mmCIF file with all atom_site columns, C-alpha atoms in Angstrom:
data_model
loop_
_atom_site.group_PDB
_atom_site.id
_atom_site.type_symbol
_atom_site.label_atom_id
_atom_site.label_alt_id
_atom_site.label_comp_id
_atom_site.label_asym_id
_atom_site.label_entity_id
_atom_site.label_seq_id
_atom_site.pdbx_PDB_ins_code
_atom_site.Cartn_x
_atom_site.Cartn_y
_atom_site.Cartn_z
_atom_site.occupancy
_atom_site.B_iso_or_equiv
_atom_site.pdbx_formal_charge
_atom_site.auth_seq_id
_atom_site.auth_comp_id
_atom_site.auth_asym_id
_atom_site.auth_atom_id
_atom_site.pdbx_PDB_model_num
ATOM 1   C CA . PRO A 1 1   ? 95.238  128.487 107.045 1.00 0.00 ? 295 PRO A CA 1
ATOM 2   C CA . GLU A 1 2   ? 97.769  131.688 108.102 1.00 0.00 ? 296 GLU A CA 1
ATOM 3   C CA . ILE A 1 3   ? 98.599  134.476 105.438 1.00 0.00 ? 297 ILE A CA 1
ATOM 4   C CA . LYS A 1 4   ? 101.766 135.749 105.601 1.00 0.00 ? 298 LYS A CA 1
ATOM 5   C CA . ALA A 1 5   ? 104.103 137.643 103.898 1.00 0.00 ? 299 ALA A CA 1
ATOM 6   C CA . GLU A 1 6   ? 102.853 138.587 100.382 1.00 0.00 ? 300 GLU A CA 1
ATOM 7   C CA . GLY A 1 7   ? 99.646  136.208 100.949 1.00 0.00 ? 301 GLY A CA 1
ATOM 8   C CA . CYS A 1 8   ? 102.080 133.141 100.805 1.00 0.00 ? 302 CYS A CA 1
ATOM 9   C CA . ILE A 1 9   ? 99.356  130.877 102.535 1.00 0.00 ? 303 ILE A CA 1
ATOM 10  C CA . VAL A 1 10  ? 100.590 128.680 105.082 1.00 0.00 ? 304 VAL A CA 1
ATOM 11  C CA . VAL A 1 11  ? 99.292  125.474 107.036 1.00 0.00 ? 305 VAL A CA 1
ATOM 12  C CA . SER A 1 12  ? 101.064 122.893 109.800 1.00 0.00 ? 306 SER A CA 1
ATOM 13  C CA . THR A 1 13  ? 100.018 119.217 110.510 1.00 0.00 ? 307 THR A CA 1
ATOM 14  C CA . ASP A 1 14  ? 102.389 118.508 113.085 1.00 0.00 ? 308 ASP A CA 1
ATOM 15  C CA . GLU A 1 15  ? 104.978 122.025 114.317 1.00 0.00 ? 309 GLU A CA 1
ATOM 16  C CA . LYS A 1 16  ? 108.023 119.352 115.273 1.00 0.00 ? 310 LYS A CA 1
ATOM 17  C CA . SER A 1 17  ? 108.279 118.498 111.950 1.00 0.00 ? 311 SER A CA 1
ATOM 18  C CA . ASP A 1 18  ? 111.546 120.133 109.951 1.00 0.00 ? 312 ASP A CA 1
ATOM 19  C CA . THR A 1 19  ? 110.099 119.536 106.825 1.00 0.00 ? 313 THR A CA 1
ATOM 20  C CA . LEU A 1 20  ? 108.706 122.531 104.745 1.00 0.00 ? 314 LEU A CA 1
ATOM 21  C CA . PHE A 1 21  ? 107.188 121.824 101.231 1.00 0.00 ? 315 PHE A CA 1
ATOM 22  C CA . SER A 1 22  ? 106.065 124.615 98.936  1.00 0.00 ? 316 SER A CA 1
ATOM 23  C CA . CYS A 1 23  ? 104.467 124.941 95.672  1.00 0.00 ? 317 CYS A CA 1
ATOM 24  C CA . HIS A 1 24  ? 103.565 128.271 94.445  1.00 0.00 ? 318 HIS A CA 1
ATOM 25  C CA . ILE A 1 25  ? 99.544  129.053 93.614  1.00 0.00 ? 319 ILE A CA 1
ATOM 26  C CA . ASP A 1 26  ? 100.405 131.978 89.887  1.00 0.00 ? 320 ASP A CA 1
ATOM 27  C CA . THR A 1 27  ? 100.398 130.833 86.121  1.00 0.00 ? 321 THR A CA 1
ATOM 28  C CA . VAL A 1 28  ? 101.743 132.684 83.542  1.00 0.00 ? 322 VAL A CA 1
ATOM 29  C CA . HIS A 1 29  ? 98.046  133.331 82.582  1.00 0.00 ? 323 HIS A CA 1
ATOM 30  C CA . ASN A 1 30  ? 97.596  137.031 80.884  1.00 0.00 ? 324 ASN A CA 1
ATOM 31  C CA . THR A 1 31  ? 95.345  139.292 83.338  1.00 0.00 ? 325 THR A CA 1
ATOM 32  C CA . GLY A 1 32  ? 92.526  139.056 80.989  1.00 0.00 ? 326 GLY A CA 1
ATOM 33  C CA . GLU A 1 33  ? 92.223  135.247 81.434  1.00 0.00 ? 327 GLU A CA 1
ATOM 34  C CA . SER A 1 34  ? 92.474  135.667 85.146  1.00 0.00 ? 328 SER A CA 1
ATOM 35  C CA . ASP A 1 35  ? 89.124  136.929 85.790  1.00 0.00 ? 329 ASP A CA 1
ATOM 36  C CA . GLY A 1 36  ? 87.698  133.184 87.356  1.00 0.00 ? 330 GLY A CA 1
ATOM 37  C CA . THR A 1 37  ? 86.902  131.978 83.937  1.00 0.00 ? 331 THR A CA 1
ATOM 38  C CA . PHE A 1 38  ? 87.632  128.146 83.456  1.00 0.00 ? 332 PHE A CA 1
ATOM 39  C CA . GLN A 1 39  ? 89.215  126.543 80.719  1.00 0.00 ? 333 GLN A CA 1
ATOM 40  C CA . LYS A 1 40  ? 88.191  123.893 79.230  1.00 0.00 ? 334 LYS A CA 1
ATOM 41  C CA . LEU A 1 41  ? 90.494  121.014 79.028  1.00 0.00 ? 335 LEU A CA 1
ATOM 42  C CA . ALA A 1 42  ? 90.634  117.559 77.418  1.00 0.00 ? 336 ALA A CA 1
ATOM 43  C CA . TYR A 1 43  ? 92.198  113.899 78.173  1.00 0.00 ? 337 TYR A CA 1
ATOM 44  C CA . ASP A 1 44  ? 94.533  111.856 76.597  1.00 0.00 ? 338 ASP A CA 1
ATOM 45  C CA . GLY A 1 45  ? 93.093  108.326 78.134  1.00 0.00 ? 339 GLY A CA 1
ATOM 46  C CA . VAL A 1 46  ? 95.948  106.619 75.682  1.00 0.00 ? 340 VAL A CA 1
ATOM 47  C CA . MET A 1 47  ? 99.224  108.797 77.113  1.00 0.00 ? 341 MET A CA 1
ATOM 48  C CA . GLY A 1 48  ? 97.400  109.926 80.894  1.00 0.00 ? 342 GLY A CA 1
ATOM 49  C CA . HIS A 1 49  ? 97.656  113.342 79.949  1.00 0.00 ? 343 HIS A CA 1
ATOM 50  C CA . LEU A 1 50  ? 95.934  116.270 80.720  1.00 0.00 ? 344 LEU A CA 1
ATOM 51  C CA . ILE A 1 51  ? 96.087  119.646 77.863  1.00 0.00 ? 345 ILE A CA 1
ATOM 52  C CA . LEU A 1 52  ? 94.373  122.474 76.517  1.00 0.00 ? 346 LEU A CA 1
ATOM 53  C CA . GLN A 1 53  ? 91.088  121.741 74.134  1.00 0.00 ? 347 GLN A CA 1
ATOM 54  C CA . ARG A 1 54  ? 92.304  122.939 71.001  1.00 0.00 ? 348 ARG A CA 1
ATOM 55  C CA . GLU A 1 55  ? 88.542  124.499 70.925  1.00 0.00 ? 349 GLU A CA 1
ATOM 56  C CA . GLN A 1 56  ? 88.343  127.039 72.904  1.00 0.00 ? 350 GLN A CA 1
ATOM 57  C CA . VAL A 1 57  ? 88.438  130.794 71.430  1.00 0.00 ? 351 VAL A CA 1
ATOM 58  C CA . PRO A 1 58  ? 90.599  132.790 72.573  1.00 0.00 ? 352 PRO A CA 1
ATOM 59  C CA . MET A 1 59  ? 93.197  130.116 72.825  1.00 0.00 ? 353 MET A CA 1
ATOM 60  C CA . PRO A 1 60  ? 94.194  130.359 76.814  1.00 0.00 ? 354 PRO A CA 1
ATOM 61  C CA . THR A 1 61  ? 97.443  131.131 77.090  1.00 0.00 ? 355 THR A CA 1
ATOM 62  C CA . CYS A 1 62  ? 99.125  128.211 79.433  1.00 0.00 ? 356 CYS A CA 1
ATOM 63  C CA . LEU A 1 63  ? 97.554  125.092 81.408  1.00 0.00 ? 357 LEU A CA 1
ATOM 64  C CA . GLY A 1 64  ? 98.464  126.667 84.396  1.00 0.00 ? 358 GLY A CA 1
ATOM 65  C CA . ALA A 1 65  ? 100.046 122.532 85.447  1.00 0.00 ? 359 ALA A CA 1
ATOM 66  C CA . ASP A 1 66  ? 103.297 125.028 86.040  1.00 0.00 ? 360 ASP A CA 1
ATOM 67  C CA . ASP A 1 67  ? 102.944 124.753 89.517  1.00 0.00 ? 361 ASP A CA 1
ATOM 68  C CA . GLY A 1 68  ? 98.788  123.745 89.610  1.00 0.00 ? 362 GLY A CA 1
ATOM 69  C CA . ALA A 1 69  ? 100.214 119.875 89.579  1.00 0.00 ? 363 ALA A CA 1
ATOM 70  C CA . GLY A 1 70  ? 102.086 120.901 93.071  1.00 0.00 ? 364 GLY A CA 1
ATOM 71  C CA . ILE A 1 71  ? 99.656  122.742 94.588  1.00 0.00 ? 365 ILE A CA 1
ATOM 72  C CA . TYR A 1 72  ? 97.841  119.481 94.162  1.00 0.00 ? 366 TYR A CA 1
ATOM 73  C CA . VAL A 1 73  ? 101.051 117.683 95.266  1.00 0.00 ? 367 VAL A CA 1
ATOM 74  C CA . LEU A 1 74  ? 100.544 119.344 98.610  1.00 0.00 ? 368 LEU A CA 1
ATOM 75  C CA . LEU A 1 75  ? 96.405  119.159 99.051  1.00 0.00 ? 369 LEU A CA 1
ATOM 76  C CA . LYS A 1 76  ? 97.363  115.516 98.418  1.00 0.00 ? 370 LYS A CA 1
ATOM 77  C CA . MET A 1 77  ? 99.709  114.695 101.199 1.00 0.00 ? 371 MET A CA 1
ATOM 78  C CA . LEU A 1 78  ? 97.829  118.087 103.888 1.00 0.00 ? 372 LEU A CA 1
ATOM 79  C CA . GLU A 1 79  ? 94.252  115.273 103.283 1.00 0.00 ? 373 GLU A CA 1
ATOM 80  C CA . ALA A 1 80  ? 96.581  112.429 104.764 1.00 0.00 ? 374 ALA A CA 1
ATOM 81  C CA . LYS A 1 81  ? 98.409  114.236 107.326 1.00 0.00 ? 375 LYS A CA 1
ATOM 82  C CA . VAL A 1 82  ? 101.352 114.121 105.863 1.00 0.00 ? 376 VAL A CA 1
ATOM 83  C CA . PRO A 1 83  ? 103.902 115.026 109.191 1.00 0.00 ? 377 PRO A CA 1
ATOM 84  C CA . GLY A 1 84  ? 105.182 119.223 108.160 1.00 0.00 ? 378 GLY A CA 1
ATOM 85  C CA . SER A 1 85  ? 104.507 122.745 107.312 1.00 0.00 ? 379 SER A CA 1
ATOM 86  C CA . TYR A 1 86  ? 103.731 123.972 104.086 1.00 0.00 ? 380 TYR A CA 1
ATOM 87  C CA . ILE A 1 87  ? 103.605 126.915 102.121 1.00 0.00 ? 381 ILE A CA 1
ATOM 88  C CA . PHE A 1 88  ? 101.330 127.917 98.957  1.00 0.00 ? 382 PHE A CA 1
ATOM 89  C CA . HIS A 1 89  ? 103.441 130.483 97.704  1.00 0.00 ? 383 HIS A CA 1
ATOM 90  C CA . THR A 1 90  ? 102.792 133.543 95.955  1.00 0.00 ? 384 THR A CA 1
ATOM 91  C CA . GLY A 1 91  ? 105.061 135.578 92.448  1.00 0.00 ? 385 GLY A CA 1
ATOM 92  C CA . GLU A 1 92  ? 107.397 132.960 91.930  1.00 0.00 ? 386 GLU A CA 1
ATOM 93  C CA . GLU A 1 93  ? 107.343 133.847 87.823  1.00 0.00 ? 387 GLU A CA 1
ATOM 94  C CA . LYS A 1 94  ? 107.803 137.136 89.445  1.00 0.00 ? 388 LYS A CA 1
ATOM 95  C CA . GLY A 1 95  ? 110.999 136.370 90.709  1.00 0.00 ? 389 GLY A CA 1
ATOM 96  C CA . GLY A 1 96  ? 110.079 134.859 93.867  1.00 0.00 ? 390 GLY A CA 1
ATOM 97  C CA . ILE A 1 97  ? 107.844 138.130 95.267  1.00 0.00 ? 391 ILE A CA 1
ATOM 98  C CA . GLY A 1 98  ? 106.145 135.812 97.931  1.00 0.00 ? 392 GLY A CA 1
ATOM 99  C CA . SER A 1 99  ? 109.455 132.870 99.622  1.00 0.00 ? 393 SER A CA 1
ATOM 100 C CA . ARG A 1 100 ? 111.619 136.442 98.891  1.00 0.00 ? 394 ARG A CA 1
ATOM 101 C CA . ALA A 1 101 ? 109.544 138.627 101.527 1.00 0.00 ? 395 ALA A CA 1
ATOM 102 C CA . MET A 1 102 ? 108.688 135.216 103.989 1.00 0.00 ? 396 MET A CA 1
ATOM 103 C CA . LEU A 1 103 ? 112.655 135.759 103.568 1.00 0.00 ? 397 LEU A CA 1
ATOM 104 C CA . LEU A 1 104 ? 112.205 139.246 105.174 1.00 0.00 ? 398 LEU A CA 1
ATOM 105 C CA . LYS A 1 105 ? 109.323 139.060 107.356 1.00 0.00 ? 399 LYS A CA 1
ATOM 106 C CA . HIS A 1 106 ? 109.819 135.677 108.643 1.00 0.00 ? 400 HIS A CA 1
ATOM 107 C CA . ARG A 1 107 ? 113.672 134.594 108.820 1.00 0.00 ? 401 ARG A CA 1
ATOM 108 C CA . ASP A 1 108 ? 113.255 133.371 112.223 1.00 0.00 ? 402 ASP A CA 1
ATOM 109 C CA . TRP A 1 109 ? 110.270 131.031 111.240 1.00 0.00 ? 403 TRP A CA 1
ATOM 110 C CA . LEU A 1 110 ? 112.120 129.531 108.061 1.00 0.00 ? 404 LEU A CA 1
ATOM 111 C CA . ASP A 1 111 ? 115.353 129.380 110.613 1.00 0.00 ? 405 ASP A CA 1
ATOM 112 C CA . ASN A 1 112 ? 113.338 125.697 112.361 1.00 0.00 ? 406 ASN A CA 1
ATOM 113 C CA . PHE A 1 113 ? 113.809 123.991 109.069 1.00 0.00 ? 407 PHE A CA 1
ATOM 114 C CA . ASN A 1 114 ? 116.000 121.495 107.913 1.00 0.00 ? 408 ASN A CA 1
ATOM 115 C CA . ARG A 1 115 ? 114.751 121.218 104.925 1.00 0.00 ? 409 ARG A CA 1
ATOM 116 C CA . ALA A 1 116 ? 111.848 122.805 102.169 1.00 0.00 ? 410 ALA A CA 1
ATOM 117 C CA . VAL A 1 117 ? 110.802 120.595 99.384  1.00 0.00 ? 411 VAL A CA 1
ATOM 118 C CA . ALA A 1 118 ? 109.364 122.136 96.151  1.00 0.00 ? 412 ALA A CA 1
ATOM 119 C CA . PHE A 1 119 ? 107.192 120.313 93.500  1.00 0.00 ? 413 PHE A CA 1
ATOM 120 C CA . ASP A 1 120 ? 108.068 122.598 91.063  1.00 0.00 ? 414 ASP A CA 1
ATOM 121 C CA . ARG A 1 121 ? 110.314 120.847 88.754  1.00 0.00 ? 415 ARG A CA 1
ATOM 122 C CA . PRO A 1 122 ? 109.133 120.070 85.064  1.00 0.00 ? 416 PRO A CA 1
ATOM 123 C CA . SER A 1 123 ? 110.019 116.883 83.908  1.00 0.00 ? 417 SER A CA 1
ATOM 124 C CA . ASP A 1 124 ? 109.072 113.264 85.742  1.00 0.00 ? 418 ASP A CA 1
ATOM 125 C CA . PHE A 1 125 ? 112.778 112.363 86.939  1.00 0.00 ? 419 PHE A CA 1
ATOM 126 C CA . GLU A 1 126 ? 114.758 114.919 88.516  1.00 0.00 ? 420 GLU A CA 1
ATOM 127 C CA . VAL A 1 127 ? 115.068 115.977 92.463  1.00 0.00 ? 421 VAL A CA 1
ATOM 128 C CA . ILE A 1 128 ? 117.573 119.209 91.946  1.00 0.00 ? 422 ILE A CA 1
ATOM 129 C CA . VAL A 1 129 ? 119.529 119.818 93.913  1.00 0.00 ? 423 VAL A CA 1
ATOM 130 C CA . THR A 1 130 ? 121.580 122.740 92.148  1.00 0.00 ? 424 THR A CA 1
ATOM 131 C CA . GLN A 1 131 ? 119.399 125.832 91.255  1.00 0.00 ? 425 GLN A CA 1
ATOM 132 C CA . GLY A 1 132 ? 120.827 128.371 88.893  1.00 0.00 ? 426 GLY A CA 1
ATOM 133 C CA . GLY A 1 133 ? 124.408 126.472 89.567  1.00 0.00 ? 427 GLY A CA 1
ATOM 134 C CA . VAL A 1 134 ? 124.725 126.728 93.797  1.00 0.00 ? 428 VAL A CA 1
ATOM 135 C CA . THR A 1 135 ? 124.155 124.015 95.519  1.00 0.00 ? 429 THR A CA 1
ATOM 136 C CA . CYS A 1 136 ? 120.604 124.004 97.408  1.00 0.00 ? 430 CYS A CA 1
ATOM 137 C CA . ALA A 1 137 ? 121.375 120.613 98.707  1.00 0.00 ? 431 ALA A CA 1
ATOM 138 C CA . SER A 1 138 ? 123.287 118.004 99.865  1.00 0.00 ? 432 SER A CA 1
ATOM 139 C CA . LYS A 1 139 ? 123.539 114.364 97.499  1.00 0.00 ? 433 LYS A CA 1
ATOM 140 C CA . GLU A 1 140 ? 122.571 112.206 100.643 1.00 0.00 ? 434 GLU A CA 1
ATOM 141 C CA . ALA A 1 141 ? 119.312 113.962 101.352 1.00 0.00 ? 435 ALA A CA 1
ATOM 142 C CA . GLY A 1 142 ? 118.569 114.132 97.721  1.00 0.00 ? 436 GLY A CA 1
ATOM 143 C CA . ASP A 1 143 ? 119.948 110.030 97.652  1.00 0.00 ? 437 ASP A CA 1
ATOM 144 C CA . PHE A 1 144 ? 117.633 109.959 101.144 1.00 0.00 ? 438 PHE A CA 1
ATOM 145 C CA . ILE A 1 145 ? 114.328 110.703 98.158  1.00 0.00 ? 439 ILE A CA 1
ATOM 146 C CA . VAL A 1 146 ? 115.746 108.675 94.848  1.00 0.00 ? 440 VAL A CA 1
ATOM 147 C CA . ASN A 1 147 ? 115.544 105.799 96.965  1.00 0.00 ? 441 ASN A CA 1
ATOM 148 C CA . GLU A 1 148 ? 112.162 106.342 98.870  1.00 0.00 ? 442 GLU A CA 1
ATOM 149 C CA . PHE A 1 149 ? 110.791 106.634 96.051  1.00 0.00 ? 443 PHE A CA 1
ATOM 150 C CA . LYS A 1 150 ? 112.464 103.403 94.446  1.00 0.00 ? 444 LYS A CA 1
ATOM 151 C CA . LYS A 1 151 ? 109.700 101.801 96.576  1.00 0.00 ? 445 LYS A CA 1
ATOM 152 C CA . TYR A 1 152 ? 107.115 103.070 94.471  1.00 0.00 ? 446 TYR A CA 1
ATOM 153 C CA . ASN A 1 153 ? 108.566 102.058 90.762  1.00 0.00 ? 447 ASN A CA 1
ATOM 154 C CA . LEU A 1 154 ? 109.665 105.898 90.462  1.00 0.00 ? 448 LEU A CA 1
ATOM 155 C CA . GLY A 1 155 ? 112.856 107.124 88.149  1.00 0.00 ? 449 GLY A CA 1
ATOM 156 C CA . TYR A 1 156 ? 114.113 109.812 90.342  1.00 0.00 ? 450 TYR A CA 1
ATOM 157 C CA . GLU A 1 157 ? 117.333 110.524 89.659  1.00 0.00 ? 451 GLU A CA 1
ATOM 158 C CA . ILE A 1 158 ? 119.822 113.574 91.752  1.00 0.00 ? 452 ILE A CA 1
ATOM 159 C CA . SER A 1 159 ? 120.032 116.541 88.848  1.00 0.00 ? 453 SER A CA 1
ATOM 160 C CA . HIS A 1 160 ? 122.124 119.383 88.951  1.00 0.00 ? 454 HIS A CA 1
ATOM 161 C CA . ARG A 1 161 ? 119.644 121.535 85.732  1.00 0.00 ? 455 ARG A CA 1
ATOM 162 C CA . GLY A 1 162 ? 118.042 123.955 88.308  1.00 0.00 ? 456 GLY A CA 1
ATOM 163 C CA . SER A 1 163 ? 116.902 127.173 87.240  1.00 0.00 ? 457 SER A CA 1
ATOM 164 C CA . PHE A 1 164 ? 114.556 128.404 89.410  1.00 0.00 ? 458 PHE A CA 1
ATOM 165 C CA . THR A 1 165 ? 111.361 128.071 92.566  1.00 0.00 ? 459 THR A CA 1
ATOM 166 C CA . ASP A 1 166 ? 111.007 129.807 95.972  1.00 0.00 ? 460 ASP A CA 1
ATOM 167 C CA . THR A 1 167 ? 113.411 126.826 97.912  1.00 0.00 ? 461 THR A CA 1
ATOM 168 C CA . LYS A 1 168 ? 115.875 128.762 96.083  1.00 0.00 ? 462 LYS A CA 1
ATOM 169 C CA . VAL A 1 169 ? 115.752 131.822 98.141  1.00 0.00 ? 463 VAL A CA 1
ATOM 170 C CA . TYR A 1 170 ? 116.043 130.233 101.357 1.00 0.00 ? 464 TYR A CA 1
ATOM 171 C CA . ILE A 1 171 ? 119.410 128.222 100.839 1.00 0.00 ? 465 ILE A CA 1
ATOM 172 C CA . GLY A 1 172 ? 121.210 130.777 103.493 1.00 0.00 ? 466 GLY A CA 1
ATOM 173 C CA . VAL A 1 173 ? 118.552 129.670 105.995 1.00 0.00 ? 467 VAL A CA 1
ATOM 174 C CA . ILE A 1 174 ? 117.617 126.308 105.720 1.00 0.00 ? 468 ILE A CA 1
ATOM 175 C CA . PRO A 1 175 ? 120.436 123.409 104.901 1.00 0.00 ? 469 PRO A CA 1
ATOM 176 C CA . GLU A 1 176 ? 118.898 121.547 102.525 1.00 0.00 ? 470 GLU A CA 1
ATOM 177 C CA . CYS A 1 177 ? 117.125 122.757 99.786  1.00 0.00 ? 471 CYS A CA 1
ATOM 178 C CA . PHE A 1 178 ? 115.146 120.348 96.542  1.00 0.00 ? 472 PHE A CA 1
ATOM 179 C CA . ASN A 1 179 ? 112.683 120.655 93.697  1.00 0.00 ? 473 ASN A CA 1
ATOM 180 C CA . ILE A 1 180 ? 110.616 117.949 92.514  1.00 0.00 ? 474 ILE A CA 1
ATOM 181 C CA . GLY A 1 181 ? 109.831 117.124 88.943  1.00 0.00 ? 475 GLY A CA 1
ATOM 182 C CA . VAL A 1 182 ? 105.446 116.860 89.203  1.00 0.00 ? 476 VAL A CA 1
ATOM 183 C CA . ALA A 1 183 ? 105.499 116.051 85.293  1.00 0.00 ? 477 ALA A CA 1
ATOM 184 C CA . TYR A 1 184 ? 104.529 119.347 83.719  1.00 0.00 ? 478 TYR A CA 1
ATOM 185 C CA . TYR A 1 185 ? 105.906 119.466 80.253  1.00 0.00 ? 479 TYR A CA 1
ATOM 186 C CA . ASN A 1 186 ? 106.227 122.310 78.330  1.00 0.00 ? 480 ASN A CA 1
ATOM 187 C CA . GLN A 1 187 ? 104.966 125.178 80.870  1.00 0.00 ? 481 GLN A CA 1
ATOM 188 C CA . HIS A 1 188 ? 104.737 128.293 79.531  1.00 0.00 ? 482 HIS A CA 1
ATOM 189 C CA . GLY A 1 189 ? 102.665 127.818 76.583  1.00 0.00 ? 483 GLY A CA 1
ATOM 190 C CA . LYS A 1 190 ? 98.886  126.846 74.737  1.00 0.00 ? 484 LYS A CA 1
ATOM 191 C CA . ASP A 1 191 ? 101.607 123.264 74.422  1.00 0.00 ? 485 ASP A CA 1
ATOM 192 C CA . GLU A 1 192 ? 101.867 122.609 77.810  1.00 0.00 ? 486 GLU A CA 1
ATOM 193 C CA . TYR A 1 193 ? 100.579 119.014 79.501  1.00 0.00 ? 487 TYR A CA 1
ATOM 194 C CA . LEU A 1 194 ? 100.211 117.487 82.177  1.00 0.00 ? 488 LEU A CA 1
ATOM 195 C CA . ASP A 1 195 ? 101.233 113.131 83.135  1.00 0.00 ? 489 ASP A CA 1
ATOM 196 C CA . VAL A 1 196 ? 98.123  112.602 85.033  1.00 0.00 ? 490 VAL A CA 1
ATOM 197 C CA . VAL A 1 197 ? 99.041  108.638 85.983  1.00 0.00 ? 491 VAL A CA 1
ATOM 198 C CA . HIS A 1 198 ? 102.533 110.187 87.076  1.00 0.00 ? 492 HIS A CA 1
ATOM 199 C CA . LEU A 1 199 ? 101.878 113.110 89.232  1.00 0.00 ? 493 LEU A CA 1
ATOM 200 C CA . GLU A 1 200 ? 99.340  110.619 90.802  1.00 0.00 ? 494 GLU A CA 1
ATOM 201 C CA . GLU A 1 201 ? 102.427 107.738 92.005  1.00 0.00 ? 495 GLU A CA 1
ATOM 202 C CA . LEU A 1 202 ? 104.110 110.748 92.809  1.00 0.00 ? 496 LEU A CA 1
ATOM 203 C CA . VAL A 1 203 ? 100.943 111.567 95.053  1.00 0.00 ? 497 VAL A CA 1
ATOM 204 C CA . LYS A 1 204 ? 101.236 108.190 96.452  1.00 0.00 ? 498 LYS A CA 1
ATOM 205 C CA . ALA A 1 205 ? 105.482 108.280 97.177  1.00 0.00 ? 499 ALA A CA 1
ATOM 206 C CA . ALA A 1 206 ? 105.108 111.806 98.142  1.00 0.00 ? 500 ALA A CA 1
ATOM 207 C CA . ILE A 1 207 ? 102.366 110.818 101.153 1.00 0.00 ? 501 ILE A CA 1
ATOM 208 C CA . SER A 1 208 ? 104.388 107.912 102.141 1.00 0.00 ? 502 SER A CA 1
ATOM 209 C CA . THR A 1 209 ? 108.353 109.124 102.234 1.00 0.00 ? 503 THR A CA 1
ATOM 210 C CA . PRO A 1 210 ? 109.611 110.155 105.899 1.00 0.00 ? 504 PRO A CA 1
ATOM 211 C CA . TRP A 1 211 ? 110.631 112.728 104.880 1.00 0.00 ? 505 TRP A CA 1
ATOM 212 C CA . ASP A 1 212 ? 111.882 114.300 109.092 1.00 0.00 ? 506 ASP A CA 1
ATOM 213 C CA . ALA A 1 213 ? 114.590 111.210 108.376 1.00 0.00 ? 507 ALA A CA 1
ATOM 214 C CA . MET A 1 214 ? 116.027 112.432 106.278 1.00 0.00 ? 508 MET A CA 1
ATOM 215 C CA . PRO A 1 215 ? 119.851 113.098 106.299 1.00 0.00 ? 509 PRO A CA 1
ATOM 216 C CA . THR A 1 216 ? 120.335 116.273 106.699 1.00 0.00 ? 510 THR A CA 1
#
């Protein structure tokens, strides 16, 4: 791993690949909670949901699946040696501090990629191609992801309802920029939960998808 602008962590499994995978390592826990103390979790085996355990005092601000779920996906893809480069952004929740610094200081490096695929969208069915009303990716490239995920019985759809994640910062440099739903819900609050069953199915699909074959 290499530390780049604003503490962003970059790892590559294949420098010839033109795919960049993205997540962010910051959460919206408050400063007092960010002292390294583990929060207590509970698992609903019927629903397959990971939630905060209710008995703890004080109650944590949030679960942190935004974007702990995305981190998990990227780590599993790295473990499987899926070709590509991987960036773990800092400061996404503060407006993309890490990604904006990357664009400023490492634009030439970013220019090597034809697609940037973020795993940082709430819900479990969206392939975001529009963020904040700005087109970030083509329908053809989005359809590629949808069709690949169908092979693993994942009913994803192209969506134009995205707001912001780090890949939006790169749209002037990288042609195809996405954000993919990783099955967390009610983010930024105490009722946040993660659909673990869906997340594991997504990991399988993400590992098996031939990302470099995507049209640009």
